[in-house]
Short mmCIF file of C-alpha atoms (C1' of nucleotides) in Angstrom, two decimals:
data_model
loop_
_atom_site.label_atom_id
_atom_site.label_comp_id
_atom_site.label_asym_id
_atom_site.label_seq_id
_atom_site.Cartn_x
_atom_site.Cartn_y
_atom_site.Cartn_z
CA MET A 24 -27.46 42.41 -29.81
CA LEU A 25 -27.47 38.71 -29.09
CA LYS A 26 -23.71 39.18 -28.80
CA ASN A 27 -24.14 41.53 -25.85
CA ALA A 28 -26.75 39.31 -24.24
CA LEU A 29 -24.33 36.37 -24.37
CA LEU A 30 -21.54 38.51 -22.93
CA GLY A 31 -23.90 39.53 -20.15
CA PHE A 32 -24.59 35.93 -19.18
CA LEU A 33 -20.97 34.83 -19.50
CA ASN A 34 -20.07 37.72 -17.22
CA TYR A 35 -21.96 35.94 -14.43
CA SER A 36 -20.01 32.71 -14.98
CA PRO A 37 -18.50 30.46 -17.68
CA MET A 38 -21.04 28.31 -19.51
CA THR A 39 -21.71 26.11 -22.54
CA GLY A 40 -23.88 27.19 -25.46
CA TYR A 41 -26.53 24.78 -24.33
CA ALA A 42 -26.57 26.28 -20.83
CA LEU A 43 -26.75 29.81 -22.27
CA LYS A 44 -29.91 28.81 -24.10
CA GLN A 45 -31.43 27.54 -20.87
CA GLN A 46 -30.45 30.69 -18.99
CA MET A 47 -32.07 32.88 -21.62
CA ASP A 48 -35.22 30.78 -21.72
CA GLY A 49 -35.52 31.03 -17.97
CA SER A 50 -34.85 34.73 -17.56
CA THR A 51 -34.84 37.05 -20.58
CA SER A 52 -37.15 35.11 -22.88
CA HIS A 53 -39.99 37.66 -22.65
CA PHE A 54 -37.78 40.43 -24.01
CA TRP A 55 -34.89 38.55 -25.63
CA HIS A 56 -34.64 35.06 -27.02
CA ALA A 57 -32.58 33.06 -29.53
CA LYS A 58 -32.47 29.60 -31.05
CA LEU A 59 -29.62 27.24 -30.19
CA SER A 60 -28.26 27.38 -33.72
CA GLN A 61 -27.94 31.14 -33.53
CA ILE A 62 -26.32 30.96 -30.13
CA TYR A 63 -23.69 28.49 -31.34
CA SER A 64 -22.81 30.51 -34.42
CA THR A 65 -22.73 33.78 -32.49
CA LEU A 66 -20.41 32.25 -29.89
CA LYS A 67 -18.08 31.28 -32.73
CA VAL A 68 -17.95 34.86 -33.96
CA LEU A 69 -17.47 36.22 -30.42
CA GLU A 70 -14.51 33.90 -29.95
CA GLU A 71 -12.98 34.93 -33.30
CA ASP A 72 -13.31 38.53 -32.13
CA GLY A 73 -11.54 37.73 -28.85
CA MET A 74 -14.56 38.61 -26.68
CA ILE A 75 -14.74 35.10 -25.21
CA SER A 76 -12.52 32.02 -25.03
CA SER A 77 -13.41 28.35 -24.80
CA ILE A 78 -12.03 25.10 -23.46
CA ILE A 79 -13.32 21.62 -24.15
CA GLU A 80 -14.24 19.62 -21.08
CA GLU A 81 -14.33 15.88 -21.52
CA GLN A 82 -17.09 14.11 -19.69
CA GLU A 83 -17.55 10.42 -19.07
CA THR A 84 -21.27 9.86 -19.15
CA ARG A 85 -22.23 12.92 -21.23
CA PRO A 86 -21.00 14.33 -24.53
CA ASP A 87 -17.97 16.62 -24.40
CA ARG A 88 -18.82 20.22 -23.69
CA ARG A 89 -17.27 23.47 -24.85
CA VAL A 90 -17.24 25.89 -21.94
CA TYR A 91 -17.01 29.59 -22.83
CA SER A 92 -15.58 32.32 -20.61
CA ILE A 93 -15.67 36.08 -21.10
CA THR A 94 -12.28 37.75 -21.77
CA GLU A 95 -11.15 41.19 -20.65
CA SER A 96 -12.00 42.59 -24.10
CA GLY A 97 -15.43 41.05 -23.70
CA GLN A 98 -15.97 42.67 -20.32
CA GLN A 99 -14.87 45.98 -21.75
CA GLN A 100 -17.25 45.64 -24.68
CA LEU A 101 -20.14 44.72 -22.35
CA CYS A 102 -19.41 47.79 -20.26
CA VAL A 103 -19.32 50.07 -23.32
CA TRP A 104 -22.63 48.69 -24.53
CA LEU A 105 -24.32 49.05 -21.14
CA ASN A 106 -23.26 52.69 -21.01
CA GLU A 107 -24.60 53.60 -24.45
CA PRO A 108 -27.79 55.59 -23.92
CA LEU A 109 -31.02 54.55 -25.63
CA THR A 110 -32.58 57.57 -27.26
CA GLU A 111 -35.50 55.73 -28.83
CA THR A 112 -38.26 53.40 -27.78
CA GLY A 113 -38.06 49.87 -29.13
CA SER A 114 -40.20 48.88 -32.09
CA THR A 115 -42.34 45.82 -31.66
CA LYS A 116 -43.83 43.35 -34.10
CA SER A 117 -47.10 41.67 -33.22
CA LEU A 118 -48.81 39.23 -35.55
CA LEU A 119 -51.96 39.38 -33.45
CA LEU A 120 -52.26 43.14 -33.81
CA LEU A 121 -51.41 43.02 -37.52
CA LYS A 122 -54.10 40.45 -38.22
CA LEU A 123 -56.65 42.24 -36.11
CA PHE A 124 -55.98 45.46 -37.97
CA PHE A 125 -57.10 43.83 -41.24
CA SER A 126 -59.82 41.61 -39.76
CA ALA A 127 -62.96 43.53 -40.77
CA GLN A 128 -63.71 40.90 -43.42
CA LEU A 129 -63.67 38.00 -40.94
CA ASP A 130 -66.83 36.85 -39.20
CA LYS A 131 -67.54 37.68 -35.59
CA LYS A 132 -67.19 34.11 -34.42
CA ALA A 133 -63.66 33.64 -35.79
CA ILE A 134 -62.53 36.94 -34.31
CA VAL A 135 -63.92 36.32 -30.84
CA THR A 136 -62.54 32.78 -30.77
CA GLN A 137 -59.11 34.11 -31.68
CA LEU A 138 -59.24 36.81 -29.02
CA ARG A 139 -60.44 34.41 -26.33
CA LEU A 140 -57.55 32.03 -27.06
CA GLN A 141 -55.10 34.90 -26.74
CA ARG A 142 -56.73 35.96 -23.49
CA GLN A 143 -56.15 32.51 -22.08
CA LEU A 144 -52.51 32.45 -23.18
CA HIS A 145 -51.77 35.86 -21.69
CA GLU A 146 -53.49 35.04 -18.42
CA GLN A 147 -51.22 32.00 -18.15
CA GLY A 148 -48.25 34.24 -18.90
CA MET A 149 -49.29 36.65 -16.15
CA ILE A 150 -49.58 33.86 -13.59
CA PHE A 151 -46.21 32.50 -14.69
CA TYR A 152 -44.48 35.81 -13.94
CA GLN A 153 -46.27 36.15 -10.61
CA THR A 154 -45.27 32.70 -9.42
CA GLU A 155 -42.50 30.81 -11.25
CA THR A 156 -40.38 33.74 -12.42
CA LYS A 157 -40.67 35.35 -9.00
CA ALA A 158 -39.66 32.11 -7.29
CA LEU A 159 -36.72 31.64 -9.67
CA ILE A 160 -35.25 35.02 -8.74
CA ALA A 161 -35.83 34.42 -5.03
CA GLY A 162 -34.11 31.03 -5.35
CA ILE A 163 -30.98 32.48 -6.91
CA VAL A 164 -30.74 35.18 -4.25
CA LYS A 165 -31.02 32.55 -1.52
CA GLN A 166 -28.14 30.56 -3.01
CA HIS A 167 -25.89 33.44 -3.97
CA LYS A 168 -26.17 36.33 -1.54
CA GLY A 169 -23.78 38.34 -3.74
CA MET A 170 -26.44 38.50 -6.42
CA LYS A 171 -28.82 40.66 -4.41
CA LYS A 172 -28.02 43.78 -6.38
CA ASP A 173 -28.42 41.95 -9.72
CA ALA A 174 -31.73 40.57 -8.50
CA LEU A 175 -33.09 44.09 -8.19
CA PHE A 176 -32.70 44.46 -11.96
CA TRP A 177 -34.03 41.00 -12.74
CA GLU A 178 -37.07 41.80 -10.61
CA ALA A 179 -37.64 45.02 -12.56
CA THR A 180 -37.77 43.10 -15.85
CA ARG A 181 -40.00 40.43 -14.31
CA ARG A 182 -42.38 43.10 -13.10
CA PHE A 183 -42.53 44.55 -16.58
CA GLY A 184 -43.48 41.16 -17.96
CA GLU A 185 -46.21 40.84 -15.37
CA LEU A 186 -47.61 44.31 -16.10
CA CYS A 187 -47.55 43.64 -19.86
CA GLU A 188 -49.53 40.45 -19.50
CA GLU A 189 -52.00 42.22 -17.23
CA THR A 190 -52.41 44.89 -19.88
CA TYR A 191 -52.95 42.26 -22.57
CA VAL A 192 -55.67 40.55 -20.53
CA ARG A 193 -57.38 43.87 -19.81
CA TRP A 194 -57.24 44.93 -23.45
CA LEU A 195 -58.46 41.56 -24.71
CA ASP A 196 -61.44 41.62 -22.33
CA GLU A 197 -62.27 45.14 -23.45
CA THR A 198 -61.89 44.22 -27.14
CA ILE A 199 -63.91 41.00 -26.89
CA GLN A 200 -66.76 42.96 -25.33
CA ILE A 201 -66.67 45.61 -28.06
CA MET A 202 -66.62 42.98 -30.80
CA GLU A 203 -69.55 41.17 -29.25
CA GLU A 204 -71.57 44.36 -28.93
CA LYS A 205 -70.83 46.21 -32.12
CA LEU A 206 -70.14 43.54 -34.73
CA MET B 13 -45.39 38.64 -42.80
CA LEU B 14 -44.64 41.96 -44.43
CA LYS B 15 -46.11 40.31 -47.52
CA ASN B 16 -49.48 39.94 -45.81
CA ALA B 17 -49.34 43.44 -44.40
CA LEU B 18 -48.81 44.85 -47.90
CA LEU B 19 -51.66 42.73 -49.25
CA GLY B 20 -53.85 44.09 -46.46
CA PHE B 21 -53.16 47.68 -47.41
CA LEU B 22 -53.47 47.07 -51.16
CA ASN B 23 -56.83 45.45 -50.44
CA TYR B 24 -58.10 48.88 -49.34
CA SER B 25 -56.94 50.49 -52.59
CA PRO B 26 -54.13 50.48 -55.20
CA MET B 27 -51.00 52.32 -54.11
CA THR B 28 -47.31 52.97 -54.77
CA GLY B 29 -44.51 51.56 -52.61
CA TYR B 30 -43.88 55.03 -51.28
CA ALA B 31 -47.52 55.44 -50.26
CA LEU B 32 -47.52 52.00 -48.59
CA LYS B 33 -44.65 53.15 -46.42
CA GLN B 34 -46.60 56.23 -45.38
CA GLN B 35 -49.72 54.19 -44.64
CA MET B 36 -47.74 51.83 -42.43
CA ASP B 37 -46.00 54.66 -40.63
CA GLY B 38 -49.34 56.29 -39.92
CA SER B 39 -51.27 53.24 -38.77
CA THR B 40 -49.47 49.98 -37.97
CA SER B 41 -46.07 51.36 -37.00
CA HIS B 42 -46.44 50.48 -33.31
CA PHE B 43 -46.88 46.79 -34.11
CA TRP B 44 -45.55 46.47 -37.66
CA HIS B 45 -43.06 48.55 -39.62
CA ALA B 46 -40.68 48.23 -42.57
CA LYS B 47 -38.07 50.28 -44.39
CA LEU B 48 -38.75 51.52 -47.91
CA SER B 49 -36.04 49.29 -49.35
CA GLN B 50 -37.70 46.21 -47.88
CA ILE B 51 -41.11 47.31 -49.11
CA TYR B 52 -39.85 47.76 -52.67
CA SER B 53 -38.12 44.38 -52.78
CA THR B 54 -41.09 42.60 -51.19
CA LEU B 55 -43.47 44.17 -53.72
CA LYS B 56 -41.26 42.77 -56.47
CA VAL B 57 -41.54 39.26 -55.04
CA LEU B 58 -45.31 39.60 -54.53
CA GLU B 59 -45.69 40.59 -58.17
CA GLU B 60 -43.56 37.64 -59.33
CA ASP B 61 -45.85 35.39 -57.30
CA GLY B 62 -48.94 36.89 -58.94
CA MET B 63 -50.33 38.32 -55.69
CA ILE B 64 -50.26 41.88 -57.01
CA SER B 65 -49.89 43.62 -60.38
CA SER B 66 -48.48 47.01 -61.26
CA ILE B 67 -48.83 49.72 -63.86
CA ILE B 68 -46.54 52.68 -64.40
CA GLU B 69 -48.26 56.05 -64.26
CA GLU B 70 -46.43 58.89 -65.95
CA GLN B 71 -46.60 62.21 -64.17
CA GLU B 72 -45.67 65.64 -65.40
CA THR B 73 -44.35 67.46 -62.39
CA ARG B 74 -43.38 64.40 -60.32
CA PRO B 75 -41.32 61.26 -60.99
CA ASP B 76 -43.16 58.35 -62.63
CA ARG B 77 -44.88 56.09 -60.15
CA ARG B 78 -45.51 52.37 -60.11
CA VAL B 79 -49.00 51.74 -58.79
CA TYR B 80 -49.67 48.27 -57.35
CA SER B 81 -53.08 46.55 -57.17
CA ILE B 82 -54.02 43.33 -55.40
CA THR B 83 -55.01 40.42 -57.67
CA GLU B 84 -57.62 37.72 -57.00
CA SER B 85 -54.85 35.33 -55.89
CA GLY B 86 -53.66 38.04 -53.55
CA GLN B 87 -57.09 38.50 -52.02
CA GLN B 88 -57.38 34.76 -51.57
CA GLN B 89 -53.99 34.58 -49.88
CA LEU B 90 -54.90 37.48 -47.58
CA CYS B 91 -58.09 35.70 -46.61
CA VAL B 92 -56.27 32.42 -45.90
CA TRP B 93 -53.76 34.22 -43.72
CA LEU B 94 -56.42 36.12 -41.78
CA ASN B 95 -58.20 32.85 -41.03
CA GLU B 96 -55.13 31.03 -39.72
CA PRO B 97 -55.44 30.86 -35.93
CA LEU B 98 -52.63 32.12 -33.71
CA THR B 99 -51.86 29.52 -31.06
CA GLU B 100 -48.97 31.38 -29.51
CA THR B 101 -48.27 34.78 -28.06
CA GLY B 102 -45.82 36.93 -29.96
CA SER B 103 -42.23 37.16 -28.79
CA THR B 104 -40.86 40.64 -28.28
CA LYS B 105 -37.35 42.05 -28.28
CA SER B 106 -36.58 45.02 -26.10
CA LEU B 107 -33.14 46.57 -25.91
CA LEU B 108 -34.16 48.59 -22.86
CA LEU B 109 -35.15 45.51 -20.89
CA LEU B 110 -32.08 43.58 -22.03
CA LYS B 111 -29.74 46.34 -20.90
CA LEU B 112 -31.57 46.83 -17.62
CA PHE B 113 -31.31 43.11 -16.90
CA PHE B 114 -27.50 43.34 -16.93
CA SER B 115 -27.21 46.83 -15.43
CA ALA B 116 -26.15 46.00 -11.86
CA GLN B 117 -22.61 47.18 -12.62
CA LEU B 118 -23.74 50.64 -13.79
CA ASP B 119 -23.95 53.54 -11.38
CA LYS B 120 -27.24 54.83 -10.04
CA LYS B 121 -27.07 58.10 -11.92
CA ALA B 122 -26.66 56.52 -15.37
CA ILE B 123 -29.53 54.13 -14.71
CA VAL B 124 -31.97 56.73 -13.46
CA THR B 125 -31.10 59.11 -16.32
CA GLN B 126 -31.75 56.32 -18.81
CA LEU B 127 -35.07 55.42 -17.23
CA ARG B 128 -36.21 59.04 -17.05
CA LEU B 129 -35.51 59.54 -20.76
CA GLN B 130 -37.54 56.46 -21.57
CA ARG B 131 -40.35 57.71 -19.35
CA GLN B 132 -40.48 60.91 -21.33
CA LEU B 133 -40.51 59.10 -24.68
CA HIS B 134 -43.29 56.75 -23.63
CA GLU B 135 -45.37 59.55 -22.21
CA GLN B 136 -45.12 61.28 -25.57
CA GLY B 137 -46.15 58.03 -27.25
CA MET B 138 -49.17 57.75 -24.99
CA ILE B 139 -50.31 61.27 -25.80
CA PHE B 140 -49.76 60.59 -29.50
CA TYR B 141 -52.16 57.62 -29.45
CA GLN B 142 -54.71 59.57 -27.42
CA THR B 143 -54.77 62.52 -29.78
CA GLU B 144 -53.22 62.14 -33.24
CA THR B 145 -53.87 58.46 -33.88
CA LYS B 146 -57.41 58.86 -32.58
CA ALA B 147 -58.00 61.89 -34.83
CA LEU B 148 -56.55 60.07 -37.84
CA ILE B 149 -59.04 57.21 -37.52
CA ALA B 150 -61.93 59.62 -36.96
CA GLY B 151 -60.86 61.56 -40.06
CA ILE B 152 -60.90 58.51 -42.31
CA VAL B 153 -64.34 57.47 -41.04
CA LYS B 154 -65.69 60.95 -41.77
CA GLN B 155 -64.41 60.81 -45.35
CA HIS B 156 -65.28 57.20 -46.10
CA LYS B 157 -68.43 56.10 -44.31
CA GLY B 158 -67.93 52.58 -45.70
CA MET B 159 -64.85 52.19 -43.50
CA LYS B 160 -66.79 52.27 -40.23
CA LYS B 161 -66.44 48.53 -39.68
CA ASP B 162 -62.71 48.63 -40.45
CA ALA B 163 -62.33 51.54 -38.05
CA LEU B 164 -63.54 49.35 -35.21
CA PHE B 165 -60.45 47.17 -35.70
CA TRP B 166 -58.10 50.09 -36.19
CA GLU B 167 -59.41 51.56 -32.96
CA ALA B 168 -58.75 48.29 -31.12
CA THR B 169 -55.09 48.37 -32.19
CA ARG B 170 -54.82 52.07 -31.32
CA ARG B 171 -56.22 51.37 -27.88
CA PHE B 172 -53.64 48.65 -27.38
CA GLY B 173 -50.89 51.10 -28.20
CA GLU B 174 -52.29 53.57 -25.71
CA LEU B 175 -52.55 50.96 -22.94
CA CYS B 176 -49.01 49.75 -23.64
CA GLU B 177 -47.57 53.23 -23.31
CA GLU B 178 -49.55 53.76 -20.12
CA THR B 179 -48.08 50.54 -18.78
CA TYR B 180 -44.59 51.63 -19.72
CA VAL B 181 -44.98 54.97 -17.93
CA ARG B 182 -46.37 53.27 -14.83
CA TRP B 183 -43.60 50.69 -14.78
CA LEU B 184 -40.89 53.29 -15.36
CA ASP B 185 -42.18 55.45 -12.49
CA GLU B 186 -42.27 52.42 -10.24
CA THR B 187 -38.77 51.31 -11.31
CA ILE B 188 -37.22 54.78 -10.99
CA GLN B 189 -38.54 54.98 -7.44
CA ILE B 190 -37.15 51.57 -6.52
CA MET B 191 -33.74 52.42 -8.00
CA GLU B 192 -33.61 55.69 -6.13
CA GLU B 193 -34.54 54.03 -2.84
CA LYS B 194 -32.61 50.78 -2.93
CA LEU B 195 -29.49 51.47 -4.96
"C1'" DA C 14 -39.85 0.96 -25.17
"C1'" DT C 15 -40.17 5.72 -25.77
"C1'" DT C 16 -39.44 10.33 -24.61
"C1'" DA C 17 -36.70 13.97 -22.60
"C1'" DT C 18 -32.25 15.77 -21.64
"C1'" DC C 19 -27.55 16.70 -22.66
"C1'" DA C 20 -24.57 18.39 -26.27
"C1'" DT C 21 -22.71 20.29 -30.69
"C1'" DG C 22 -22.76 21.99 -34.85
"C1'" DT C 23 -23.64 23.20 -40.42
"C1'" DA C 24 -26.19 25.06 -44.34
"C1'" DA C 25 -29.73 27.20 -46.71
"C1'" DA C 26 -33.24 30.40 -46.76
"C1'" DA C 27 -35.88 34.20 -45.15
"C1'" DG C 28 -36.27 38.57 -43.02
"C1'" DG C 29 -34.47 43.08 -42.17
"C1'" DT C 30 -31.02 47.15 -42.03
"C1'" DT C 31 -27.73 50.30 -43.95
"C1'" DA C 32 -25.54 52.46 -47.53
"C1'" DC C 33 -25.47 53.91 -52.18
"C1'" DA C 34 -27.43 56.30 -56.31
"C1'" DT C 35 -30.53 59.67 -58.75
"C1'" DG C 36 -33.20 63.81 -59.49
"C1'" DA C 37 -37.16 67.11 -59.89
"C1'" DT C 38 -40.38 70.08 -57.20
"C1'" DT C 39 -42.22 72.37 -53.39
"C1'" DT C 40 -42.00 74.73 -49.08
"C1'" DG C 41 -39.76 77.70 -45.72
"C1'" DC D 25 -30.75 78.99 -50.91
"C1'" DA D 26 -31.52 74.97 -48.18
"C1'" DA D 27 -34.36 71.39 -46.73
"C1'" DA D 28 -38.26 68.41 -47.20
"C1'" DT D 29 -41.17 65.68 -50.16
"C1'" DC D 30 -42.04 62.69 -53.95
"C1'" DA D 31 -40.34 58.58 -56.15
"C1'" DT D 32 -37.64 54.31 -57.28
"C1'" DG D 33 -34.52 51.01 -56.82
"C1'" DT D 34 -29.83 47.92 -55.96
"C1'" DA D 35 -26.22 45.71 -53.19
"C1'" DA D 36 -23.93 44.35 -49.24
"C1'" DC D 37 -24.46 42.99 -44.94
"C1'" DC D 38 -26.37 41.36 -40.62
"C1'" DT D 39 -29.85 38.76 -38.04
"C1'" DT D 40 -32.87 35.07 -37.45
"C1'" DT D 41 -35.30 30.79 -38.60
"C1'" DT D 42 -35.70 26.19 -40.31
"C1'" DA D 43 -33.97 21.99 -41.52
"C1'" DC D 44 -30.44 18.62 -41.34
"C1'" DA D 45 -27.22 15.51 -38.79
"C1'" DT D 46 -25.56 12.74 -34.70
"C1'" DG D 47 -25.69 10.04 -30.49
"C1'" DA D 48 -25.41 8.70 -25.59
"C1'" DT D 49 -27.90 8.52 -21.06
"C1'" DA D 50 -31.69 9.22 -17.75
"C1'" DA D 51 -36.28 9.13 -16.60
"C1'" DT D 52 -41.16 7.40 -17.18
#
DNA sequence: ATTATCATGTAAAAGGTTACATGATTTG
DNA sequence: CAAATCATGTAACCTTTTACATGATAAT
C-alpha cells in the first residue's frame, strides 16, 4: 500500500523521494511510515508501471534531484483504491503487548519500570498531536486556502492519534496500579 | 519477533504448529498474529537453532502430528528477550486511516458508509473483548490454578484491546458527525 | 570542526502473504 | 453429501528493514 500512499502525496504536488519521506514523517507517520530506501525503490516500480513520471532537475548548490509527478493512470489508480471498501478492521502488531502477555516470569520492578517508560513516551506523543500536529495542519490551511476540505480529513486522522495516545496513557496508569497492587 | 511469541507459547506447554496457530488466534491476535505457513517455517528455523525440539506422534484416527517443546536454550532466549527494555513506542499501519487521509476527493456518501461499517466492526470487537475474551481467561484460570499470575498479564492485554475498540467507536462516531455536518 | 540537511540509490536479508498440494474424519 | 476440522508442509512472491556507498553545503 506504500504505492497508494505515494500516489496520494504526489497527487497534491510533484515531489522528490526525499521530500515524500519528510511529508510522510510529518503527517501519516502514526498510521503509515516507510524508510527512504523503500520509498526510492517503490518510486522506481511506480514509474515502470506508468503511474508516475520523473524529470531530473539540476541544482547549483545542492545535489541533482529527481522530481516525480503523478500521471493520469496514477490518478485513476488512486481513485480506484480510495473507492475500494474496507470490510475488515486492520490488524496491529505491538511488541509491548506481546512482551507483557508473557511477562509473568519477570520481576515486579522490571515490569513497572517498563510500563512507566512507555507511559512517558505516550504522554509525549499525546502532547505532540495536541500541539505540533494541530499547528502543522492549521499552517497549511492558512497558506493554501484550497486545502480546507483536505484538512478536514487530516484533522480526523490527527484526532485519532490523539485519542489513541490518551487511551495508552489511561491504560498504562491502570495497568501500573494493578501490577503494583497485585504482584 | 514471531520466534519469541512461539517460544512464549511453547514455554506454557509442548504443542503442534496447528495448535500454536489456534492459541495465537484465541489470545494474542489483536496485537500479534501469523499465518500457519509462517508458523511452520519459523518452527523449522527455531529447531535448527536449537531453541525447540520436536517429536512425531503417530495417531490412529488423525494425521500424524509433530509436537514441539522448548529447550533450555529456548527458555534462556525467551528470558533475554523479555528483559530487553523497549525504548520506543510501536509503529502501527492502518489502511483505514491512510485512505481517510487522502479521501477529500470522495463523495460524502461513500465516506460515511465506509465509516459506519467500521463503526459496526469495532463495536463487535469491543463486545468480543468484554465477553468472550474475558470468559476465555476466566476459564483457563478455573482449570489451571497455577496460571493465576499469568492471567493478570493476559487480562492487561485484553483490557487494552477493549479500550482500543472503545476509542475506535468513539472516534468513528465523532468523525461521522463531523463529515455529515461539514461536508 | 562537527553535525545536520539535502539527495540518491543498491543489495542482502528478514518478515509476511498467497497459492498450491494432500487427505482422513467428524459434524451438520 | 457437503463443509469444517485436524494436520503438515513448499514455493513464489511481495513488503520491509538494515547495511552499504557517496558527497556537497549550511548551521552551530
